[in-house]
Amino acid sequence: MSVATMSQNAGVCFNLSDDHKMVRDMVRKLATEEIAPRAAEYDRSREFPWDNIKKMAELGLMGVMVPEQFGGAAMDTLAYVLIIEEISKACAATGVITAVQNSLGSYPILAFGTDEQKKKWLPLLASGQKIAAYALTEPGSGSDAAGMKTTCVLDGDHWVINGQKNWITNSTAAELFVVYALKDPATKHKSTSCFLIEKGTPGFTIGKHEETMGVRASGTCPLTFDNVRIPKENLLGEENKGFNIAMATLDCGRIGIAAQAVGIAQAALENAIKYSKERAQFGKAISEFQLVQEMLVNMATQIEAARLMVWQAACKRDAGEKFGKEASMAKWFASEVAVKAALDSIQVHGGYGYSKEYPVERLLRDAKITQIYEGTSEVQKLVIARHLLSEG
Amino acid sequence: MSKVILVFGQVRNSEPTRPTLECLSLAAGLGGDVHCILLGTGAKAAAAAAGHQGASQVWANEDASFDKWDLAAVANTVDAAVKSTGAALVLVPATTHGKELAGKLAARHSAALASEVIGVSADGDGFKAVRPVYSGKVRATVKLSGSPVFATVRPNVLDVAAADSSKTATVNDLAAGQGDSRIQLVSVETKGDTGAVDLSEARVVVAGGRGLKGPENFHLIDGLATAFNGAVGASRMVVDAGWKEHRYQVGQTGKVVTPELYVAVGISGAIQHLVGMQNSGCIVAINNNPEAPIFKVADYGVVADLFEFVPKLAEELKA
Amino acid sequence: MNIIACVRQTPDTETVIKINGAANGIELDGVKLVLGPYDEYALEAAAQIKEKSGGEVTAVTVGGEKAAETLRHCLAVGADKAVHINDSGADDALAIATALANQIKKLPHDLVFVSNKGTDSDRGAVGPMLGELLGLPYVGLVTEIEVEGGSATVSRDVEGGAKEKFKVTLPAVICAQKGVRGEPRYASLPAIMKAKKKPIETVSPEGDLASLRKVQVEKLEYPPARPPGRMVPGESAADKAKELVRLLRSEAKVI
């Protein structure tokens, strides 16, 4: 085999296609010019960033992977992670809203919905006319998702849902909720089903807007279902197969959160580089001090590694391969990198980094949640371990 | 016989404009026989000043139709002079009008055109020019081959030599060239603020940025500009936010200015702004953030709250 | 309405420009090339006029292989098709204008847009040259344009605080200044997907461009570094103001 043939068949290519570059450049420009300048204010006010979302929706960013026939952009997972990284670099709250809309809202409908459900909901979600939320977590069940207590009972042509959900992103804005419930807590995931519940359904109340540490504008609220009756057609996927839907959805979702973490980390790095070149101590820019350089180097190298892991998970998914292990690896690693990068960036900034005048303290608060939601770092490790031990 | 260097002069209020004088000074310094074209009302009156600046011959046409810009007519008029004088080098101020004239004529002659030069030197039989490229990050020395060659000269960069009133120019009539009926000047509107100094030709520019917090505070910049007898400029953010019109914008996608004094107020100094003003003679930066990048290019930096400092500075200037 | 938008790939403004070893060009390695920022305004104007009056926008560029990337971007922000005049050597305004003119003559054209300048060459010379070479009327630095029937009404700001308004018979060459039609649009995801299906025609330049390269770069150098500045001392704003005025009068001698 000639060298030329070998390199052609090399299989690993770290260059983005021109189309992917165009997507990234466009989103970077949008994020820099329009989203970043408002991020601090949204963090303070906790208002849902409608102007960001509307602008992004016009550009197709609310339906990245939704097929054209349903009003989406029909792009791939790689394009999606590039988008989430760039948006999150500017505003992590807007990043997670976008991630939820795309991978927790549209995805399960696309993958498991009926034709009617797809036709009804996907165009509304892809165009950003309606925002979706994803309700799995409960006050008493986080990592142990199957330990949920929300119940569903079939009563004639209706399902009746009772229970509570917690920490549900997008709730202040969402009109469609993807909700999990089970028939009998004793049978756990074996009786779990997934439902589409619209805002305004009698008995369904959206609780108070939570005061969270980070991603404060992401509209996170608890939900209460008190004898909420929904038509049978609102069952998403097969009865009792809800847990599979949840797991498949989270696999995809984790790639998005990993991309969000990379974006936050990248923002931390860029802020640190900029500040270190501006800030002078002992008569020179602090970027000239090797201990400062070490922090920059650590950040940059780890971010690069995290990004490549995210890209790999995305490319595997696009190639139709199994990607659950890679998604969990990427999510665990990238979220750890994000927290460390944010901490180091604050350190580079010194006292200014600890103040609200500079954006890096927000980055730390935003980074922390990436280790928690859509599966904590510990859960990711369990998932990875399960893959490792079952693959052998 | 020395080479003819032909300067396309612009006349305002019966005087050659400052960029015209800069071109004449540059031409005189090259040691050629300097000719100057002056068109429109006051052209002949302006000829004296052109002579004092070193022009031996002035080619003038006082027809008032030249007061209203007609590119084709001016190009045809100037072209005749280029041919009749056998000019080796044609210098044109790099103004809106000058640039389109030079481009049109260079194409007609299939000739070299160096744009926005900040220096020209003789090079054997020909000429070399120095011009900023890559938004001013680099300077290029370019060799211009053939004859004639054209150059547009960036205003406000070159010095004007002291006028020598003992020197006079012979004034010749230049026939008006044919216009182009496909393009009609409908109107020339003078803006409300004609009294104010023009940004691209100003000796002093006072520019305001994001630090002003809102359009209602821009009067601070207007006031300071008046105190300096300078022109008002703005950063891109100010223009994009609609506080000021685009014609005030300094920097990339705005104007490149090179005043003797540039005062940046509440402008952080993004690269897009710096490329528009970093070649100013003296730069003063006023900003409340001591780490703002604008201080890197400033000769004098003032770390202060602009709302407090600017009125004090205006007051001090008037004192 | 057949509209041509002449565009050019230039280094991103934020890119650090490094002069090459021979000091006759810049290091292109690692330089991010983008659609010229002024070209974006010209293309936006072209796209909006087309969207109103119907017709087609053709983006045309002169440049090496990489220039095709820029055309792909143009196709995602309003152009319907593109022509890539493949010539990496054309850096002289006259050579570029000639290559463009020879190509545009073969395309139907009612309106030809050029932009203020490339942020690499800082020239603004191609537009008026193109007008001359095509034998068409030219108006530079236009900030307003309305097209109606066979003519366009355009306005622009000129030195001295005046605003000129022209009526131009089409076809014509118009140089669009920033703001002529608002901010350039972003390439939406659907537009990026559609751009993949739009044609880019690659052609070789016509004519002897080499003989038209009459401006040769002999040397590139960095502008002299500004001497380090200093902070104006003073306890209060009033002190600082007093000291600054003294410095400007007696040291810098600029007022």
mmCIF file of N, CA and C in Angstrom, chain C residues 152-201:
data_model
loop_
_atom_site.group_PDB
_atom_site.id
_atom_site.type_symbol
_atom_site.label_atom_id
_atom_site.label_comp_id
_atom_site.label_asym_id
_atom_site.label_seq_id
_atom_site.Cartn_x
_atom_site.Cartn_y
_atom_site.Cartn_z
ATOM 1 N N ALA C 152 -31.197 53.946 -10.918
ATOM 2 C CA ALA C 152 -31.010 53.878 -9.473
ATOM 3 C C ALA C 152 -30.788 55.287 -8.944
ATOM 4 N N THR C 153 -31.373 55.561 -7.797
ATOM 5 C CA THR C 153 -31.084 56.824 -7.123
ATOM 6 C C THR C 153 -30.190 56.494 -5.940
ATOM 7 N N VAL C 154 -29.041 57.137 -5.916
ATOM 8 C CA VAL C 154 -28.059 56.808 -4.879
ATOM 9 C C VAL C 154 -27.609 58.076 -4.164
ATOM 10 N N SER C 155 -27.253 57.938 -2.906
ATOM 11 C CA SER C 155 -26.732 59.069 -2.138
ATOM 12 C C SER C 155 -25.444 58.667 -1.461
ATOM 13 N N ARG C 156 -24.635 59.679 -1.192
ATOM 14 C CA ARG C 156 -23.396 59.412 -0.461
ATOM 15 C C ARG C 156 -22.945 60.673 0.253
ATOM 16 N N ASP C 157 -22.130 60.463 1.281
ATOM 17 C CA ASP C 157 -21.541 61.584 2.019
ATOM 18 C C ASP C 157 -20.185 61.889 1.414
ATOM 19 N N VAL C 158 -19.906 63.164 1.224
ATOM 20 C CA VAL C 158 -18.570 63.522 0.758
ATOM 21 C C VAL C 158 -17.928 64.478 1.760
ATOM 22 N N GLU C 159 -16.643 64.692 1.586
ATOM 23 C CA GLU C 159 -15.907 65.565 2.493
ATOM 24 C C GLU C 159 -16.552 66.951 2.509
ATOM 25 N N GLY C 160 -16.464 67.601 3.631
ATOM 26 C CA GLY C 160 -17.038 68.930 3.754
ATOM 27 C C GLY C 160 -18.477 68.874 4.236
ATOM 28 N N GLY C 161 -18.925 67.692 4.652
ATOM 29 C CA GLY C 161 -20.244 67.573 5.260
ATOM 30 C C GLY C 161 -21.405 67.653 4.282
ATOM 31 N N ALA C 162 -21.170 67.363 3.010
ATOM 32 C CA ALA C 162 -22.252 67.426 2.030
ATOM 33 C C ALA C 162 -22.711 66.020 1.661
ATOM 34 N N LYS C 163 -23.963 65.962 1.220
ATOM 35 C CA LYS C 163 -24.514 64.677 0.785
ATOM 36 C C LYS C 163 -24.929 64.830 -0.671
ATOM 37 N N GLU C 164 -24.342 64.003 -1.519
ATOM 38 C CA GLU C 164 -24.651 64.072 -2.951
ATOM 39 C C GLU C 164 -25.672 62.999 -3.302
ATOM 40 N N LYS C 165 -26.619 63.388 -4.163
ATOM 41 C CA LYS C 165 -27.622 62.413 -4.609
ATOM 42 C C LYS C 165 -27.554 62.359 -6.131
ATOM 43 N N PHE C 166 -27.422 61.175 -6.680
ATOM 44 C CA PHE C 166 -27.325 61.003 -8.125
ATOM 45 C C PHE C 166 -28.456 60.117 -8.625
ATOM 46 N N LYS C 167 -28.844 60.372 -9.870
ATOM 47 C CA LYS C 167 -29.719 59.422 -10.553
ATOM 48 C C LYS C 167 -28.866 58.779 -11.641
ATOM 49 N N VAL C 168 -28.795 57.470 -11.630
ATOM 50 C CA VAL C 168 -27.891 56.758 -12.517
ATOM 51 C C VAL C 168 -28.681 55.806 -13.404
ATOM 52 N N THR C 169 -28.434 55.878 -14.705
ATOM 53 C CA THR C 169 -29.061 54.937 -15.624
ATOM 54 C C THR C 169 -28.344 53.589 -15.510
ATOM 55 N N LEU C 170 -29.118 52.535 -15.432
ATOM 56 C CA LEU C 170 -28.531 51.194 -15.344
ATOM 57 C C LEU C 170 -28.262 50.658 -16.751
ATOM 58 N N PRO C 171 -27.305 49.805 -16.918
ATOM 59 C CA PRO C 171 -26.423 49.249 -15.896
ATOM 60 C C PRO C 171 -25.393 50.259 -15.384
ATOM 61 N N ALA C 172 -24.986 50.016 -14.138
ATOM 62 C CA ALA C 172 -24.006 50.902 -13.521
ATOM 63 C C ALA C 172 -23.184 50.117 -12.501
ATOM 64 N N VAL C 173 -22.046 50.684 -12.158
ATOM 65 C CA VAL C 173 -21.203 50.097 -11.118
ATOM 66 C C VAL C 173 -21.359 50.971 -9.871
ATOM 67 N N ILE C 174 -21.716 50.333 -8.772
ATOM 68 C CA ILE C 174 -21.963 51.061 -7.532
ATOM 69 C C ILE C 174 -21.073 50.491 -6.431
ATOM 70 N N CYS C 175 -20.397 51.384 -5.752
ATOM 71 C CA CYS C 175 -19.600 50.955 -4.593
ATOM 72 C C CYS C 175 -20.450 51.206 -3.352
ATOM 73 N N ALA C 176 -20.781 50.125 -2.662
ATOM 74 C CA ALA C 176 -21.666 50.235 -1.491
ATOM 75 C C ALA C 176 -20.847 50.470 -0.234
ATOM 76 N N GLN C 177 -21.188 51.513 0.471
ATOM 77 C CA GLN C 177 -20.540 51.820 1.742
ATOM 78 C C GLN C 177 -21.298 51.114 2.858
ATOM 79 N N LYS C 178 -20.660 51.004 4.002
ATOM 80 C CA LYS C 178 -21.334 50.427 5.171
ATOM 81 C C LYS C 178 -22.697 51.086 5.384
ATOM 82 N N GLY C 179 -23.657 50.283 5.760
ATOM 83 C CA GLY C 179 -24.938 50.854 6.163
ATOM 84 C C GLY C 179 -25.892 51.087 5.016
ATOM 85 N N VAL C 180 -25.462 50.772 3.771
ATOM 86 C CA VAL C 180 -26.330 51.043 2.639
ATOM 87 C C VAL C 180 -27.636 50.279 2.768
ATOM 88 N N ARG C 181 -27.563 49.085 3.299
ATOM 89 C CA ARG C 181 -28.789 48.321 3.558
ATOM 90 C C ARG C 181 -28.683 47.625 4.909
ATOM 91 N N GLY C 182 -28.335 48.362 5.910
ATOM 92 C CA GLY C 182 -28.298 47.795 7.249
ATOM 93 C C GLY C 182 -27.173 46.803 7.427
ATOM 94 N N GLU C 183 -27.252 46.065 8.511
ATOM 95 C CA GLU C 183 -26.205 45.111 8.823
ATOM 96 C C GLU C 183 -26.320 43.873 7.937
ATOM 97 N N PRO C 184 -25.188 43.334 7.523
ATOM 98 C CA PRO C 184 -25.246 42.115 6.720
ATOM 99 C C PRO C 184 -25.907 40.984 7.494
ATOM 100 N N ARG C 185 -26.651 40.151 6.791
ATOM 101 C CA ARG C 185 -27.347 39.042 7.436
ATOM 102 C C ARG C 185 -26.357 37.947 7.849
ATOM 103 N N TYR C 186 -26.794 37.147 8.806
ATOM 104 C CA TYR C 186 -26.029 35.951 9.151
ATOM 105 C C TYR C 186 -26.425 34.852 8.176
ATOM 106 N N ALA C 187 -25.502 33.923 7.974
ATOM 107 C CA ALA C 187 -25.812 32.763 7.144
ATOM 108 C C ALA C 187 -26.644 31.807 7.988
ATOM 109 N N SER C 188 -27.937 31.698 7.719
ATOM 110 C CA SER C 188 -28.767 30.795 8.526
ATOM 111 C C SER C 188 -28.438 29.354 8.157
ATOM 112 N N LEU C 189 -28.775 28.437 9.061
ATOM 113 C CA LEU C 189 -28.477 27.033 8.774
ATOM 114 C C LEU C 189 -29.161 26.559 7.492
ATOM 115 N N PRO C 190 -30.450 26.857 7.303
ATOM 116 C CA PRO C 190 -31.051 26.428 6.028
ATOM 117 C C PRO C 190 -30.349 27.059 4.826
ATOM 118 N N ALA C 191 -29.909 28.307 4.976
ATOM 119 C CA ALA C 191 -29.226 28.956 3.852
ATOM 120 C C ALA C 191 -27.880 28.288 3.575
ATOM 121 N N ILE C 192 -27.200 27.847 4.622
ATOM 122 C CA ILE C 192 -25.927 27.149 4.433
ATOM 123 C C ILE C 192 -26.177 25.830 3.698
ATOM 124 N N MET C 193 -27.262 25.149 4.078
ATOM 125 C CA MET C 193 -27.587 23.884 3.413
ATOM 126 C C MET C 193 -27.941 24.129 1.942
ATOM 127 N N LYS C 194 -28.704 25.198 1.690
ATOM 128 C CA LYS C 194 -29.095 25.483 0.303
ATOM 129 C C LYS C 194 -27.881 25.888 -0.526
ATOM 130 N N ALA C 195 -26.939 26.572 0.117
ATOM 131 C CA ALA C 195 -25.755 27.050 -0.613
ATOM 132 C C ALA C 195 -24.972 25.891 -1.217
ATOM 133 N N LYS C 196 -25.060 24.740 -0.553
ATOM 134 C CA LYS C 196 -24.330 23.569 -1.072
ATOM 135 C C LYS C 196 -24.785 23.198 -2.470
ATOM 136 N N LYS C 197 -26.045 23.522 -2.752
ATOM 137 C CA LYS C 197 -26.618 23.108 -4.040
ATOM 138 C C LYS C 197 -26.454 24.190 -5.101
ATOM 139 N N LYS C 198 -25.992 25.365 -4.711
ATOM 140 C CA LYS C 198 -25.860 26.443 -5.699
ATOM 141 C C LYS C 198 -24.515 26.319 -6.420
ATOM 142 N N PRO C 199 -24.514 26.717 -7.691
ATOM 143 C CA PRO C 199 -23.311 26.472 -8.482
ATOM 144 C C PRO C 199 -22.202 27.520 -8.274
ATOM 145 N N ILE C 200 -20.964 27.014 -8.255
ATOM 146 C CA ILE C 200 -19.798 27.900 -8.325
ATOM 147 C C ILE C 200 -19.062 27.523 -9.614
ATOM 148 N N GLU C 201 -18.952 28.477 -10.499
ATOM 149 C CA GLU C 201 -18.251 28.226 -11.752
ATOM 150 C C GLU C 201 -16.812 28.718 -11.587
#
